[in-house]
Coordinates of C-alpha atoms and ligand atoms in Angstrom, one line a residue:
Chain O
X1 CA -8.0 -21.8 -17.1
X2 CA -5.5 -18.9 -17.0
X3 CA -6.9 -17.4 -20.6
X4 CA -9.8 -16.7 -18.6
X5 CA -8.5 -13.9 -16.4
X6 CA -9.3 -10.5 -16.9
X7 CA -5.7 -9.1 -17.5
X8 CA -5.2 -11.6 -20.7
X9 CA -8.2 -10.3 -22.5
X10 CA -5.8 -7.1 -22.5
X11 CA -3.0 -5.5 -23.8
X12 CA -1.2 -2.3 -24.1
X13 CA -0.9 -1.1 -27.7
X14 CA 0.4 2.6 -27.6
X15 CA 2.4 4.5 -24.9
X16 CA 3.1 8.2 -24.7
X17 CA 5.1 11.0 -22.5
X18 CA 5.5 14.4 -22.5
X19 CA 8.7 16.1 -22.4
X20 CA 9.8 16.0 -18.5
X21 CA 10.1 19.5 -17.0
X22 CA 11.2 21.0 -13.9
X23 CA 9.6 23.6 -14.4
X24 CA 7.8 22.9 -17.6
X25 CA 6.9 25.6 -20.0
X26 CA 3.4 23.5 -20.5
X27 CA 0.2 23.7 -18.5
X28 CA -0.9 20.5 -17.2
X29 CA -3.5 20.1 -19.6
X30 CA -0.9 20.6 -22.6
X31 CA 1.5 18.2 -20.6
X32 CA -1.5 15.6 -20.7
X33 CA -2.6 16.3 -24.6
X34 CA 1.0 16.1 -25.6
X35 CA 1.2 12.8 -23.7
X36 CA -2.1 11.5 -25.0
X37 CA -1.3 12.4 -28.6
X38 CA 1.7 10.7 -28.3
X39 CA 0.3 7.4 -27.1
X40 CA -2.3 7.5 -30.0
X41 CA 0.2 7.6 -32.8
X42 CA 2.5 5.0 -30.9
X43 CA -0.7 2.5 -31.1
X44 CA -1.9 4.2 -34.4
X45 CA -5.3 4.8 -33.2
X46 CA -7.2 8.3 -33.3
X47 CA -9.4 9.8 -30.6
X48 CA -12.4 8.5 -32.0
X49 CA -11.2 5.0 -31.4
X50 CA -10.9 5.8 -28.1
X51 CA -14.0 4.8 -25.8
X52 CA -12.8 4.4 -22.4
X53 CA -10.7 6.9 -20.2
X54 CA -9.4 7.0 -16.6
X55 CA -6.6 8.4 -14.8
X56 CA -4.9 8.2 -11.1
X57 CA -5.7 9.9 -8.9
X58 CA -8.5 12.1 -8.7
X59 CA -8.2 15.8 -9.9
X60 CA -7.2 18.1 -6.8
X61 CA -6.3 22.0 -6.3
X62 CA -4.5 21.1 -3.0
X63 CA -1.3 19.0 -2.8
X64 CA 1.2 21.1 -4.7
X65 CA 0.3 19.8 -8.4
X66 CA -0.4 16.1 -7.4
X67 CA -3.0 15.6 -9.7
X68 CA -3.6 18.8 -11.8
X69 CA -5.8 17.2 -14.4
X70 CA -8.8 14.8 -14.0
X71 CA -10.9 12.6 -16.1
X72 CA -13.3 15.4 -16.9
X73 CA -11.3 17.9 -18.0
X74 CA -9.2 15.6 -20.3
X75 CA -12.2 14.0 -21.6
X76 CA -13.1 17.5 -22.7
X77 CA -10.3 19.0 -24.0
X78 CA -9.3 16.3 -26.1
X79 CA -13.1 15.7 -27.5
X80 CA -13.4 11.8 -26.2
X81 CA -16.8 10.7 -26.6
X82 CA -16.2 7.9 -24.1
X83 CA -18.3 4.5 -23.3
X84 CA -17.0 3.8 -20.2
X85 CA -15.7 6.6 -17.6
X86 CA -13.4 5.5 -14.8
X87 CA -13.5 6.9 -11.3
X88 CA -10.0 7.5 -10.1
X89 CA -9.6 7.0 -6.3
X90 CA -6.6 7.6 -4.0
X91 CA -8.0 4.7 -2.3
X92 CA -7.4 1.1 -3.4
X93 CA -4.1 -0.2 -4.8
X94 CA -2.6 2.9 -5.6
X95 CA -1.1 4.1 -9.0
X96 CA -1.8 1.2 -10.8
X97 CA -5.9 1.2 -9.7
X98 CA -6.6 2.8 -12.7
X99 CA -4.9 0.3 -14.9
X100 CA -6.6 -2.4 -12.7
X101 CA -10.0 -0.5 -13.7
X102 CA -9.4 0.0 -17.3
X103 CA -8.6 -4.0 -17.7
X104 CA -12.1 -4.7 -16.0
X105 CA -14.2 -2.4 -18.2
X106 CA -12.2 -4.0 -21.4
X107 CA -12.8 -7.6 -19.9
X108 CA -16.4 -7.3 -19.4
X109 CA -17.0 -5.7 -23.0
X110 CA -17.7 -2.2 -21.7
X111 CA -15.1 -0.8 -24.1
X112 CA -12.3 -1.1 -26.4
X113 CA -9.6 1.1 -26.1
X114 CA -9.2 2.8 -22.7
X115 CA -6.9 5.8 -22.2
X116 CA -5.2 5.6 -19.0
X117 CA -3.3 8.8 -18.1
X118 CA -1.1 10.2 -15.4
X119 CA 0.1 13.9 -15.0
X120 CA 1.7 15.7 -12.3
X121 CA 2.9 19.3 -12.1
X122 CA 5.0 19.5 -8.7
X123 CA 7.8 21.3 -10.1
X124 CA 5.4 24.0 -11.3
X125 CA 4.0 24.2 -7.7
X126 CA 7.2 24.2 -6.1
X127 CA 8.1 27.6 -8.1
X128 CA 4.9 28.8 -6.3
X129 CA 5.2 27.3 -2.8
X130 CA 8.4 25.5 -1.3
X131 CA 6.4 24.9 1.9
X132 CA 5.3 21.2 2.9
X133 CA 2.2 20.6 0.8
X134 CA 0.9 18.3 3.8
X135 CA 0.9 21.2 6.1
X136 CA -0.9 23.6 3.0
X137 CA -4.2 22.8 3.7
X138 CA -4.7 25.8 5.8
X139 CA -6.3 23.7 8.5
X140 CA -4.7 24.4 12.2
X141 CA -5.1 21.0 13.2
X142 CA -4.1 17.5 11.6
X143 CA -6.7 14.7 11.4
X144 CA -6.7 11.3 9.8
X145 CA -3.6 9.2 9.5
X146 CA -1.5 12.4 9.5
X147 CA -2.5 13.2 13.0
X148 CA -0.5 10.1 13.9
X149 CA 3.1 12.0 12.5
X150 CA 2.6 15.5 11.8
X151 CA 2.4 16.2 16.0
X152 CA 5.6 14.9 15.8
X153 CA 7.1 17.0 13.2
X154 CA 7.2 14.2 10.9
X155 CA 5.6 16.4 7.8
X156 CA 7.4 14.6 5.0
X157 CA 7.0 10.9 3.7
X158 CA 11.2 10.9 4.2
X159 CA 10.8 10.4 8.0
X160 CA 8.2 7.4 7.7
X161 CA 10.2 5.4 4.9
X162 CA 13.7 6.3 7.1
X163 CA 12.3 4.2 9.7
X164 CA 11.7 1.4 7.1
X165 CA 15.3 1.9 6.2
X166 CA 16.8 2.0 9.5
X167 CA 14.9 -0.9 10.5
X168 CA 16.1 -3.1 7.4
X169 CA 19.8 -1.8 8.2
X170 CA 19.8 -3.0 11.7
X171 CA 18.0 -6.4 10.8
X172 CA 20.0 -7.3 8.4
X173 CA 23.5 -5.5 9.0
X174 CA 23.3 -3.4 5.9
X175 CA 24.0 0.4 5.2
X176 CA 24.1 3.2 3.0
X177 CA 27.2 1.5 1.2
X178 CA 24.4 -0.7 -0.5
X179 CA 21.4 1.3 -0.6
X180 CA 23.5 4.1 -2.5
X181 CA 23.7 1.6 -5.4
X182 CA 20.1 2.2 -6.1
X183 CA 20.7 5.8 -6.8
X184 CA 24.1 5.1 -8.3
X185 CA 22.0 2.8 -10.8
X186 CA 19.0 4.8 -11.8
X187 CA 21.4 7.4 -12.6
X188 CA 23.3 5.2 -14.8
X189 CA 20.7 4.3 -16.9
X190 CA 19.2 7.7 -17.2
X191 CA 22.3 8.9 -18.8
X192 CA 20.4 7.0 -21.9
X193 CA 17.2 8.2 -21.5
X194 CA 16.8 11.8 -23.4
X195 CA 13.5 12.3 -21.1
X196 CA 15.1 12.0 -17.8
X197 CA 15.6 14.6 -15.6
X198 CA 18.7 14.1 -14.0
X199 CA 21.5 12.4 -16.3
X200 CA 25.0 14.1 -14.7
X201 CA 27.0 10.8 -13.5
X202 CA 26.7 9.8 -9.9
X203 CA 29.3 7.7 -8.0
X204 CA 28.6 5.7 -4.6
X205 CA 31.1 8.3 -3.2
X206 CA 29.0 11.2 -4.5
X207 CA 26.1 9.5 -2.6
X208 CA 27.5 8.7 0.4
X209 CA 28.9 12.6 0.5
X210 CA 25.5 14.0 -0.3
X211 CA 23.3 15.7 2.4
X212 CA 21.4 14.1 5.0
X213 CA 17.7 14.9 4.9
X214 CA 16.5 11.6 7.4
X215 CA 18.8 9.3 8.7
X216 CA 19.8 6.7 7.1
X217 CA 18.3 8.6 3.5
X218 CA 20.0 11.2 2.0
X219 CA 18.9 13.8 -0.8
X220 CA 19.9 10.8 -4.0
X221 CA 17.7 8.3 -1.8
X222 CA 14.7 10.8 -2.9
X223 CA 12.7 11.0 -6.0
X224 CA 12.6 14.4 -7.8
X225 CA 9.5 16.7 -8.5
X226 CA 8.9 17.4 -11.6
X227 CA 6.0 18.5 -14.4
X228 CA 5.0 16.0 -17.0
X229 CA 2.1 13.5 -18.3
X230 CA 2.4 9.5 -19.2
X231 CA -0.3 7.8 -21.5
X232 CA -1.1 4.3 -21.6
X233 CA -3.5 2.7 -24.3
X234 CA -5.0 -0.4 -23.1
X235 CA -6.9 -2.5 -25.7
X236 CA -9.0 -5.6 -25.9
X237 CA -6.6 -8.2 -27.2
X238 CA -8.5 -8.9 -30.2
X239 CA -8.0 -5.6 -31.7
X240 CA -3.9 -5.7 -31.4
X241 CA -3.6 -7.5 -34.7
X242 CA -4.8 -4.4 -36.4
X243 CA -2.5 -2.1 -34.9
X244 CA 0.8 -0.6 -35.1
X245 CA 2.7 -2.2 -32.5
X246 CA 2.8 -6.1 -31.5
X247 CA 0.8 -6.0 -28.2
X248 CA 2.6 -6.2 -25.1
X249 CA 0.3 -8.6 -23.4
X250 CA -0.8 -7.9 -19.4
X251 CA 0.4 -11.5 -18.3
X252 CA -0.8 -10.9 -14.6
X253 CA -1.7 -8.3 -12.4
X254 CA -1.4 -7.9 -8.4
X255 CA -2.9 -5.7 -5.6
X256 CA -2.7 -5.0 -1.9
X257 CA -3.6 -2.4 0.3
X258 CA -1.7 -1.8 3.6
X259 CA -2.7 -0.1 6.6
X260 CA -0.5 2.7 6.4
X261 CA -3.0 5.3 5.3
X262 CA -4.8 4.7 8.3
X263 CA -1.6 4.9 10.4
X264 CA -1.7 0.9 10.9
X265 CA 1.6 -0.6 10.3
X266 CA 2.4 -4.4 11.1
X267 CA 5.3 -6.8 10.7
X268 CA 8.8 -5.1 12.2
X269 CA 9.1 -2.1 9.5
X270 CA 11.2 -4.4 7.3
X271 CA 8.6 -6.2 4.9
X272 CA 5.4 -4.5 3.2
X273 CA 1.6 -5.4 2.3
X274 CA 2.9 -5.6 -0.9
X275 CA 4.0 -9.3 -0.3
X276 CA 0.2 -10.2 -0.8
X277 CA 0.3 -8.0 -4.4
X278 CA 3.6 -10.3 -5.4
X279 CA 1.6 -13.6 -4.3
X280 CA -1.3 -12.4 -6.2
X281 CA 0.8 -11.7 -9.4
X282 CA 2.6 -14.8 -9.2
X283 CA -0.8 -16.9 -8.7
X284 CA -2.4 -15.9 -12.1
X285 CA 0.7 -17.1 -14.3
X286 CA 2.7 -19.9 -15.1
X287 CA 5.7 -17.7 -15.5
X288 CA 8.5 -17.0 -12.8
X289 CA 10.5 -14.7 -11.4
X290 CA 13.6 -16.3 -13.5
X291 CA 11.6 -15.3 -16.7
X292 CA 11.9 -11.7 -16.0
X293 CA 13.8 -9.7 -18.1
X294 CA 14.1 -6.5 -16.7
X295 CA 12.5 -5.3 -13.4
X296 CA 11.1 -1.6 -13.3
X297 CA 10.8 -1.3 -9.4
X298 CA 8.6 1.7 -7.4
X299 CA 11.4 4.2 -6.2
X300 CA 9.8 7.0 -4.5
X301 CA 12.4 6.7 -2.1
X302 CA 15.3 3.9 -2.8
X303 CA 14.5 1.8 0.3
X304 CA 11.2 1.0 -1.6
X305 CA 13.1 -1.2 -4.2
X306 CA 14.5 -3.3 -1.3
X307 CA 11.1 -3.9 -0.1
X308 CA 9.4 -4.0 -3.3
X309 CA 11.9 -6.8 -4.8
X310 CA 11.5 -8.7 -1.8
X311 CA 7.7 -8.7 -2.1
X312 CA 7.8 -9.4 -5.5
X313 CA 10.1 -13.0 -4.8
X314 CA 12.8 -11.4 -7.2
X315 CA 15.0 -12.2 -4.0
X316 CA 14.3 -13.5 -0.6
X317 CA 13.7 -11.5 2.3
X318 CA 16.9 -9.8 3.8
X319 CA 18.7 -10.5 0.7
X320 CA 17.6 -7.2 -1.5
X321 CA 20.4 -5.3 -0.2
X322 CA 23.4 -8.0 -1.1
X323 CA 21.5 -8.3 -4.3
X324 CA 22.2 -4.4 -5.0
X325 CA 25.8 -4.1 -3.7
X326 CA 28.0 -3.2 -6.1
X327 CA 25.4 -2.4 -8.6
X328 CA 26.5 -5.3 -11.4
X329 CA 23.5 -7.5 -10.7
X330 CA 21.0 -4.7 -11.1
X331 CA 23.0 -3.2 -14.1
X332 CA 22.0 -3.1 -17.5
X333 CA 23.5 -5.9 -18.5
X334 CA 23.3 -7.6 -15.1
X335 CA 21.0 -10.7 -14.3
X336 CA 18.2 -8.5 -13.5
X337 CA 18.6 -4.9 -14.8
X338 CA 16.5 -2.6 -12.6
X339 CA 14.8 0.8 -13.5
X340 CA 16.5 0.7 -16.8
X341 CA 15.1 4.6 -17.2
X342 CA 16.6 6.2 -14.2
X343 CA 13.7 5.1 -12.0
X344 CA 11.7 8.2 -10.1
X345 CA 15.3 9.2 -8.6
X346 CA 16.8 10.0 -12.0
X347 CA 14.2 9.9 -14.3
X348 CA 11.7 12.1 -12.4
X349 CA 8.6 11.6 -10.5
X350 CA 6.1 10.3 -13.1
X351 CA 4.7 8.9 -10.6
X352 CA 4.3 5.1 -11.0
X353 CA 3.4 5.5 -14.5
X354 CA 7.0 6.4 -15.8
X355 CA 7.9 2.4 -14.6
X356 CA 4.8 1.3 -16.9
X357 CA 6.3 3.3 -19.7
X358 CA 9.8 2.2 -19.1
X359 CA 8.7 -1.5 -19.3
X360 CA 6.9 -0.8 -22.6
X361 CA 10.0 0.8 -24.1
X362 CA 12.0 -2.3 -23.3
X363 CA 9.7 -4.6 -24.4
X364 CA 9.4 -2.9 -27.4
X365 CA 13.5 -2.6 -28.3
X366 CA 13.2 1.4 -28.1
X367 CA 15.6 1.6 -25.1
X368 CA 18.7 2.4 -27.0
X369 CA 21.7 3.1 -25.0
X370 CA 20.0 1.8 -22.6
X371 CA 18.0 -1.4 -24.0
X372 CA 18.2 -4.5 -22.1
X373 CA 19.1 -7.7 -24.3
X374 CA 16.3 -9.7 -25.5
X375 CA 13.8 -8.1 -23.2
X376 CA 10.7 -10.3 -23.5
X377 CA 9.3 -9.8 -19.8
X378 CA 9.3 -7.0 -17.3
X379 CA 7.8 -7.0 -13.8
X380 CA 6.4 -3.4 -13.0
X381 CA 5.3 -2.2 -9.5
X382 CA 3.9 0.8 -7.7
X383 CA 3.0 2.3 -4.5
X384 CA 4.0 2.5 -1.0
X385 CA 0.8 2.4 0.9
X386 CA -1.4 1.1 -1.8
X387 CA 0.1 -1.6 -4.0
X388 CA -0.1 -2.7 -7.5
X389 CA 2.0 -5.2 -9.6
X390 CA 2.1 -5.8 -13.6
X391 CA 3.9 -8.6 -15.3
X392 CA 4.0 -7.6 -19.0
X393 CA 4.9 -10.0 -22.0
X394 CA 6.2 -9.3 -25.3
X395 CA 5.5 -12.2 -27.9
Chain W
X1 CA 12.3 20.3 21.6
X2 CA 9.8 22.9 23.0
X3 CA 9.1 24.1 19.0
X4 CA 5.6 24.6 18.6
X5 CA 3.8 21.7 17.0
X6 CA 0.7 20.9 14.8
X7 CA -1.7 19.5 17.0
X8 CA -4.1 16.5 16.1
X9 CA -7.8 17.0 16.4
X10 CA -9.4 15.8 19.7
X11 CA -12.3 13.6 17.9
X12 CA -14.6 11.1 19.2
X13 CA -12.5 8.1 18.4
X14 CA -8.8 9.2 19.4
X15 CA -9.3 12.4 21.8
X16 CA -8.8 10.2 24.7
X17 CA -5.2 9.2 23.4
X18 CA -4.1 13.2 23.0
X19 CA -5.6 13.9 26.4
X20 CA -4.4 10.8 28.4
X21 CA -1.5 12.3 29.8
X22 CA -3.3 14.8 31.7
X23 CA -2.9 12.6 34.8
X24 CA 0.3 11.5 33.8
X25 CA -0.7 8.3 32.2
X26 CA -0.5 6.9 28.8
X27 CA -4.3 5.3 27.3
X28 CA -4.5 2.6 24.1
X29 CA -7.5 1.4 23.3
X30 CA -8.3 -2.3 24.8
X31 CA -11.1 -4.9 23.7
X32 CA -12.8 -6.2 26.8
X33 CA -14.0 -9.5 25.2
X34 CA -10.4 -10.5 24.4
X35 CA -7.8 -7.8 25.6
X36 CA -6.1 -7.2 22.5
X37 CA -4.7 -3.9 22.4
X38 CA -5.3 -1.6 19.4
X39 CA -3.7 1.3 18.3
X40 CA -4.5 3.5 16.3
X41 CA -8.1 3.5 17.7
X42 CA -10.8 1.6 15.4
X43 CA -14.4 1.3 16.3
X44 CA -14.0 -2.4 16.4
X45 CA -11.3 -4.9 17.5
X46 CA -9.2 -5.9 14.8
X47 CA -8.8 -9.8 16.3
X48 CA -12.6 -10.2 17.4
X49 CA -14.8 -7.5 15.5
X50 CA -16.0 -6.8 19.2
X51 CA -17.2 -3.0 19.4
X52 CA -16.7 -3.5 23.3
X53 CA -13.5 -1.2 23.3
X54 CA -12.1 1.4 25.8
X55 CA -8.9 3.2 26.8
X56 CA -7.1 1.6 29.6
X57 CA -3.8 2.8 31.0
X58 CA -0.3 1.2 29.8
X59 CA 3.0 1.2 31.5
X60 CA 4.0 3.8 29.2
X61 CA 7.5 1.7 28.4
X62 CA 8.6 0.1 25.6
X63 CA 11.5 0.0 23.0
X64 CA 12.3 1.6 19.6
X65 CA 11.6 -0.2 16.5
X66 CA 13.4 2.5 14.4
X67 CA 14.2 5.9 14.4
X68 CA 15.5 8.6 12.1
X69 CA 17.3 11.7 12.8
X70 CA 15.9 14.5 10.6
X71 CA 18.0 17.1 9.1
X72 CA 15.5 18.7 6.4
X73 CA 14.2 21.8 7.2
X74 CA 10.4 21.5 6.6
X75 CA 8.8 24.2 8.6
X76 CA 10.0 27.7 9.3
X77 CA 9.2 27.7 13.2
X78 CA 10.2 23.9 13.7
X79 CA 13.9 23.0 14.3
X80 CA 15.3 21.2 11.7
X81 CA 16.7 18.5 14.1
X82 CA 14.6 16.0 15.4
X83 CA 14.1 12.3 16.2
X84 CA 10.9 11.0 14.9
X85 CA 10.7 7.1 16.1
X86 CA 8.6 4.2 16.2
X87 CA 7.7 2.8 19.8
X88 CA 6.5 -0.9 20.7
X89 CA 4.7 -0.8 23.8
X90 CA 6.0 -3.4 26.3
X91 CA 2.0 -4.7 26.5
X92 CA 1.7 -6.3 23.3
X93 CA 3.9 -7.1 20.1
X94 CA 3.4 -4.9 17.5
X95 CA 1.8 -2.7 19.3
X96 CA 3.5 0.3 17.5
X97 CA 3.0 4.2 18.5
X98 CA 4.9 7.1 16.8
X99 CA 6.7 9.9 18.8
X100 CA 9.9 11.7 19.2
X101 CA 12.8 10.6 21.4
X102 CA 13.8 13.4 23.7
X103 CA 17.4 12.1 23.9
X104 CA 20.4 13.7 22.1
X105 CA 20.5 12.1 18.2
X106 CA 24.0 10.5 19.2
X107 CA 22.2 8.5 22.1
X108 CA 19.1 7.1 20.0
X109 CA 19.4 3.5 19.4
X110 CA 17.1 0.9 17.5
X111 CA 15.7 -1.6 20.6
X112 CA 16.6 1.1 23.1
X113 CA 14.2 0.6 26.1
X114 CA 12.1 4.2 26.6
X115 CA 9.3 5.3 28.8
X116 CA 6.6 8.0 28.2
X117 CA 6.8 11.6 29.3
X118 CA 4.4 14.3 28.3
X119 CA 4.6 17.8 26.5
X120 CA 1.2 19.8 26.9
X121 CA 0.3 22.3 24.5
X122 CA -3.1 24.0 24.7
X123 CA -5.6 20.8 25.3
X124 CA -3.1 18.4 24.4
X125 CA -0.8 16.3 26.3
X126 CA 1.8 14.9 23.2
X127 CA 3.5 11.4 24.2
X128 CA 7.1 11.7 23.8
X129 CA 9.6 9.1 25.1
X130 CA 13.2 9.2 26.7
X131 CA 15.3 6.6 27.5
X132 CA 14.1 4.6 30.4
X133 CA 15.5 5.8 33.8
X134 CA 16.7 9.4 32.2
X135 CA 16.2 12.4 34.3
X136 CA 12.9 14.3 33.7
X137 CA 13.6 16.5 31.3
Ligands
ZN401 ZN1 -11.5 -8.4 20.9

């Protein structure tokens, strides 16, 4: 029965990532073309084979380079004759919404090979203006969910996630000595990733001495704006035998939407609605959390990894802090290697798509100095208010 | 903490919240049929889906669920140091409002009992929170 699920009809057949820049000399569409070209070469496909296209999120000229290239621009710049065109959206389950849409388009027979891309140019935007992107809209008053935080000076998401970190510290008796290992582990792995933005060694002492941004979150708890693009080729399962790579199966997917975008928070600020994405994920597979070889966990802020790891049932509620303490269990040779390419904290903010790229890198055995031994299954998750998770599996 | 604030739009659904402090009282949307308090405001009750919701005064007391002391400068005309907090109002579990604490950063504690005070700017009365029983700032 599980074979009938839409994601089981799909696999990832190629991935590509542009060179990371802070800032990049390439403009956003050139970054996109670079990533797409690499992904097609990787899969052994040409532009003529691509009959579906989507991205996350919609193109916008606002927001400091958060999405400078949309589906239409990429489709015509590349000359793709798509039968299925995705409607990228900020709504829904966040970053992976484009991947989930691609899966449904393939499973329903609308297309065979979908190009999914994510382009960011936040470092270039920062060169032009260092002000808060949230305040750059020009409106004199705030509306929507921002109205619940901005009048209290909380213009950065770090202020909101700091509340989660402090609540977690208070409830479970955790502290920066544990949280710091998220950053230290990422930096350790980034040293083996030629496309990571930060590779200089970082110790837990460096972390504890680093500048406070919004207590208890420090500089190294925050991810880094970059310019770059990631492209994934998602294909119908029956096409894979003719292609260059062994297929990476989409074993399961899970999604959820929290109320954060509406200013609504539930629970005691130590859990996320991502829990429902984790439940959905494991309901759709016979695999278990213990079968996971490595975990690519969203780390817009370090605290996300604790909350997500628990939401994905990789550890029990309240155990993430102890699990990461000392950094051995999440190390490359540990029981659950995490963010093996450096994550967003050290790899750069490819905005979720870097995590899926890294999972594929591991499952295809391309990790070089950061390769996890016998990596067969990787769990990937993205998001801080819309939540998406994938379980990827190699044969 | 008298820095200029970026003010909210006074709209049909939520305007009452931002002007409530004009008479010194905080108001929250409450469902008539099931008495559920709802914040942020929504057009229907999250518990019983009734449209019969109206603002009602609350005690203005609550407890700090979590807080953060901000050190990074984000806006030219706003002091970097402020305390952003989530407060659970006394009326109902998980009835959360975001605000600033007006006490010194070193005095802020999770689980601290607090009460509302208001800071007027133009047509908005911003609800802020101070330790319960503190002298009015
Ligand atoms: Zn009701």
